[in-house]
Amino acid sequence: MTRYNPKEAEPKWQQRWADAGVFETANDPHKENYFVLEMFPYPSGRIHMGHVRNYAMGDVVARYKKARGFNVLHPMGWDAFGMPAENAAMQTGAHPREWTYANIEAMRTQLQGMGLAIDWAREFATSDPDYYLHEQRMFLAFWEAGFVERRESVVNWDPVDHTVLANEQVIDGKGWRSGAPVERRTLSQWFLKITDQAEDLLAALDDGRLAGWPDNVKLMQRNWIGKSKGCKLRFDFAGETELPAALADGLSVYTTRPDTLFGASFCGVAPDHSLAQHFAAQDPALAAFIQDCQAGGTSEEAIEKAEKKGYALPLQMAHPFNPARTLPVYVANFILMQYGTGAIFGCPAHDQRDLDFARKYDLGVTPVVLPPGTAPDAMTIEAEAYTGPGSLFNSDFLDGLTVEDGIVAAIARLEAAGQGEGHTNFRLRDWGVSRQRYWGCPIPAVHCDACGVVPVRAEDLPVTLPDVPASAFQVPGNPLDRADDWRLVPCPKCGKPARRETDTFDTFIDSSWYFARFTNPKADAPVDRVAADRWLPVDQYIGGIEHAILHLLYARYFTRCMKAIGLVDIDEPFANLFTQGMVTHATFQSADGEWLLPDDVVVDNGEAKDLATGRPVFVGAVEKMSKSKKNVVSPEVIAADYGVDAARWFVLSDSPPERDVEWTASGIDGAWRLMGRLWDSVSPHAGAFASFDPYTVPADLSDKDTALRRVTHGSIDAITSDIEHFRFNKAVARLYEFLGHLRKAGDVNAWARAEALSALARLIAPFIPHLAEECWEVLGGNGFVYEAAWPVADPDLLVSDQVSLPVQVNGKKRAMLTIAADLDKEGIEAAALADPAVIRHLEGKTIIKKVIVPGRIVNIVVK
RNA sequence: GCGGACGUGGCGGAAUUGGUAGACGCAACAGACUUAAAAUCUGUCGAGGGUAACCUCGUGGGGGUUCAAGUCCCCCCGUCCGCACCA
């Protein structure tokens, strides 16, 4: 018996699969279509264990669906534009294009070495001009359809990456990639009007269109869209003002609580509100105050500790329901220009921030909501605002109404008086897509002094990136700004000298439609409508939870835009989404704080030591594999030592797929042992299929043979269900059990054994495809196991005629009956009461109740 | 602060959704093979008591519902994730 040798078997089967072209997407009209997609990788240069886990899961699904008779589309591509290529250019002097495409080459080889059932003929990179040509075409169509807007706006500026960030890309006030505190700048920017779709993006989360998405992702998107219902209302200035016309109309505020208007004691505006800016121009102290507010970090801590601060403006506002009452106006640091109208009215009794502010500036606190069961004179506000339900008081025409009714009544009164209207506000803001970078898709527009911003003519697409020398990246700023040969062009409209747009697209645009391009990557339109209708939406999308908001929201929005211009006929791009957990590893640190690679550490009797020096090593937390903490294990090294099947097997074992899995040396050893046991169990039965007719069950099977058949069919049933439900860890456990039974089956009928082996080879194929092919071949299977049909469990073998039934006395298990499966309640009761152990526990007691649940349990209650 | 998920052996995790708690793997221990080790195989493996058959306890803590609770309800404690001065 020879040992299984993955070093020979894996390349051999990869070659045979490729030669036979088995992974090419089939278009059999008699079969159903299934599109499985893993989030495509950024070509950083090397695959890591996270990729292995992600693609192993997708491959299980793809191979399983293929075996179930689907036409499977399982493509791969590269999210190839982006900052790291330019950073590499700065550091190494390599041109971003060369760096990127060299990385793609390297990573493709690595991925192909994983033996993934991918149709490589459909591969593309988003940096291919043929891809971004269509992105530009689509953008021009969006522009024409009114989805695009150019506007001056205060943007999040990343001072390290020298580029603008979308709000979604600002995390705790820092750039999502650089980690640098974000600054505010006013720039003219391209926007996609995602807020126009806010209602539908939100509605689809709840109306069943995303039934196949995890709840936590839907919740995160719901919070991000942040719908709130309230009203916009206008406060007029009390008395004469000398404000310019643009500001003279009063102050527009947004509130969700118009019912508390009678408790208002001040108005507030954001530091960058136009009213604040107006007075700052005349008042240096206010200007200083505003600057102070803006300098304050937007980080979590800074906000937590920030005191409510205000600066009174020389203005008074009239109360909308009682113009005789006037309210002071403050510029306040806790008011956000980006939300609502950038202005509020403060009701200290029922809003904690307003209360903090009112206490500091000694403003009135008038409670207007009476908690249920509280007397009006007992209602006082001390340090805590009351935000709960109740009935309104101190509120004129609103007195006695509930909060809900009060909101409706207040809005009605405001609308009647022409002072306000009901308004739905979203937290979501439009998607700024301009990036001041070279390595991205050029925005196909030209700036002309006479014509303004003009789209590039269709026949002039694609606008390709100019060749700039690698040295251009050594200078800060955008090389496109300096590429005058490329930048200076005639205006497409009037022909006069004009300038190309030098911003490129946010790379999230590239990944917002790639799934549609995969349905026909050679199409001469952005999307081939026939192919898209055949394959979309993606049936199963798999990727990291870190994309729960950014990528997944943009892709949903983009799909709506594509539908609007007729490119696709779907609202939602991903019917089912699965977010997989990370691959983690223990961290190791030497006495002097240096991080150590797992390979440099040896664990001996529970003591970790530095392999080179023998000195003790501190074992730290189990964390996501990362270069900075060196707790990485290279897929290449593992593949070289154990083969890719073992690595695939291990990352799918133990932990549920949505949870993190800890990589351990003993774990991969365990996976490796399984490979050996499997091969040792299969290889002695070479040619077992020679006289095996799966459709003719021999008549002379012994009980032992039938017992094996039950195990075989039970395993088929359970593993099928586990794969369907993404319970790969359980499928793995069942395969261990199946193999264990098979090994202990001893001397069984050759037919029953062949049936078991045939099922086994096919059941392991999605997980460890190379070994499965090796087994299939030695057994004498036809063709590739990849192309073999999935085994089907015989329902008759899933039910046994004998079952064991636990018997409880007072809820404690006392006996185990082995009885006929179809025994009726009386029979079960008789058998239970006849059991010696049960009799012993009933002795001297009175039976007060007998609970008999056939197939489940018997419980006898005694006193 | 708001929202969500979760808490089971030495460890990762199972438990058909109210019905035998701890499947399967890892680690550990014992044995077989071996001159020896590795590899491989066999067995044990929640805690306590008992020679044993068995008994008691046990799913973060406390209470409750039920014939029956890891699972449902209430109150605590803890961990993780997301959002966060959102009016």
GROMACS .gro file of C-alpha atoms (C1' of nucleotides) in nm, chain B residues 6-82:
model
   77
  869C      C1'    1  -2.316   3.520   2.234
  870G      C1'    2  -2.164   3.252   2.718
  871U      C1'    3  -2.161   2.426   2.689
  872G      C1'    4  -1.536   1.959   2.911
  873G      C1'    5  -0.834   2.123   2.920
  874C      C1'    6  -0.945   2.358   2.379
  875G      C1'    7  -1.247   2.427   1.883
  876G      C1'    8  -1.727   2.301   1.885
  877A      C1'    9  -2.223   1.928   1.842
  878A      C1'   10  -2.724   1.885   2.045
  879U      C1'   11  -3.291   1.706   1.485
  880U      C1'   12  -3.520   2.416   1.781
  881G      C1'   13  -3.853   2.208   2.442
  882G      C1'   14  -3.723   1.551   2.455
  883U      C1'   15  -3.062   1.070   2.575
  884A      C1'   16  -2.595   1.722   2.705
  885G      C1'   17  -2.085   1.691   2.538
  886A      C1'   18  -2.131   1.424   1.821
  887C      C1'   19  -1.666   1.505   1.550
  888G      C1'   20  -1.182   1.699   1.594
  889C      C1'   21  -0.756   1.869   1.898
  890A      C1'   22  -0.487   1.797   2.343
  891A      C1'   23  -0.393   1.447   2.738
  892C      C1'   24  -0.340   0.949   2.939
  893A      C1'   25  -0.287   0.408   2.885
  894G      C1'   26  -0.188  -0.007   2.570
  895A      C1'   27  -0.017  -0.266   2.088
  896C      C1'   28   0.370  -0.267   1.713
  897U      C1'   29   0.922  -0.115   1.754
  898U      C1'   30   1.602  -0.230   2.005
  899A      C1'   31   1.419   0.283   2.052
  900A      C1'   32   1.171   0.701   1.859
  901A      C1'   33   0.846   0.879   1.486
  902A      C1'   34   0.435   0.715   1.214
  903U      C1'   35   0.020   0.394   1.264
  904C      C1'   36  -0.349   0.122   1.533
  905U      C1'   37  -0.667   0.010   2.002
  906G      C1'   38  -0.883   0.207   2.434
  907U      C1'   39  -0.997   0.592   2.828
  908C      C1'   40  -1.125   1.092   2.865
  909G      C1'   41  -1.725   1.676   3.234
  910A      C1'   42  -1.687   1.674   3.808
  911G      C1'   43  -1.757   1.391   4.264
  912G      C1'   44  -1.866   0.910   4.510
  913G      C1'   45  -1.855   0.358   4.461
  914U      C1'   46  -1.463  -0.283   4.371
  915A      C1'   47  -1.896  -0.280   4.072
  916A      C1'   48  -2.400  -0.247   3.887
  917C      C1'   49  -2.497   0.236   3.974
  918C      C1'   50  -2.580   0.720   4.233
  919U      C1'   51  -2.530   1.264   4.285
  920C      C1'   52  -2.403   1.721   4.055
  921G      C1'   53  -2.329   1.971   3.591
  922U      C1'   54  -2.441   2.414   2.983
  923G      C1'   55  -2.188   3.229   3.323
  924G      C1'   56  -2.503   3.349   3.818
  925G      C1'   57  -3.010   3.386   4.043
  926G      C1'   58  -3.531   3.307   3.989
  927G      C1'   59  -3.959   3.125   3.691
  928U      C1'   60  -4.278   2.832   3.321
  929U      C1'   61  -4.309   2.286   3.198
  930C      C1'   62  -4.396   1.591   3.273
  931A      C1'   63  -3.926   1.765   3.062
  932A      C1'   64  -3.498   2.368   2.985
  933G      C1'   65  -2.826   2.439   2.702
  934U      C1'   66  -3.287   2.566   2.431
  935C      C1'   67  -3.862   2.960   2.647
  936C      C1'   68  -3.957   3.405   3.018
  937C      C1'   69  -3.759   3.775   3.403
  938C      C1'   70  -3.329   3.989   3.670
  939C      C1'   71  -2.803   4.017   3.713
  940C      C1'   72  -2.263   3.925   3.549
  941G      C1'   73  -1.928   3.882   3.144
  942U      C1'   74  -1.737   3.870   2.625
  943C      C1'   75  -1.759   4.012   2.120
  944C      C1'   76  -1.946   4.302   1.696
  945G      C1'   77  -2.172   4.736   1.463
   0.00000   0.00000   0.00000
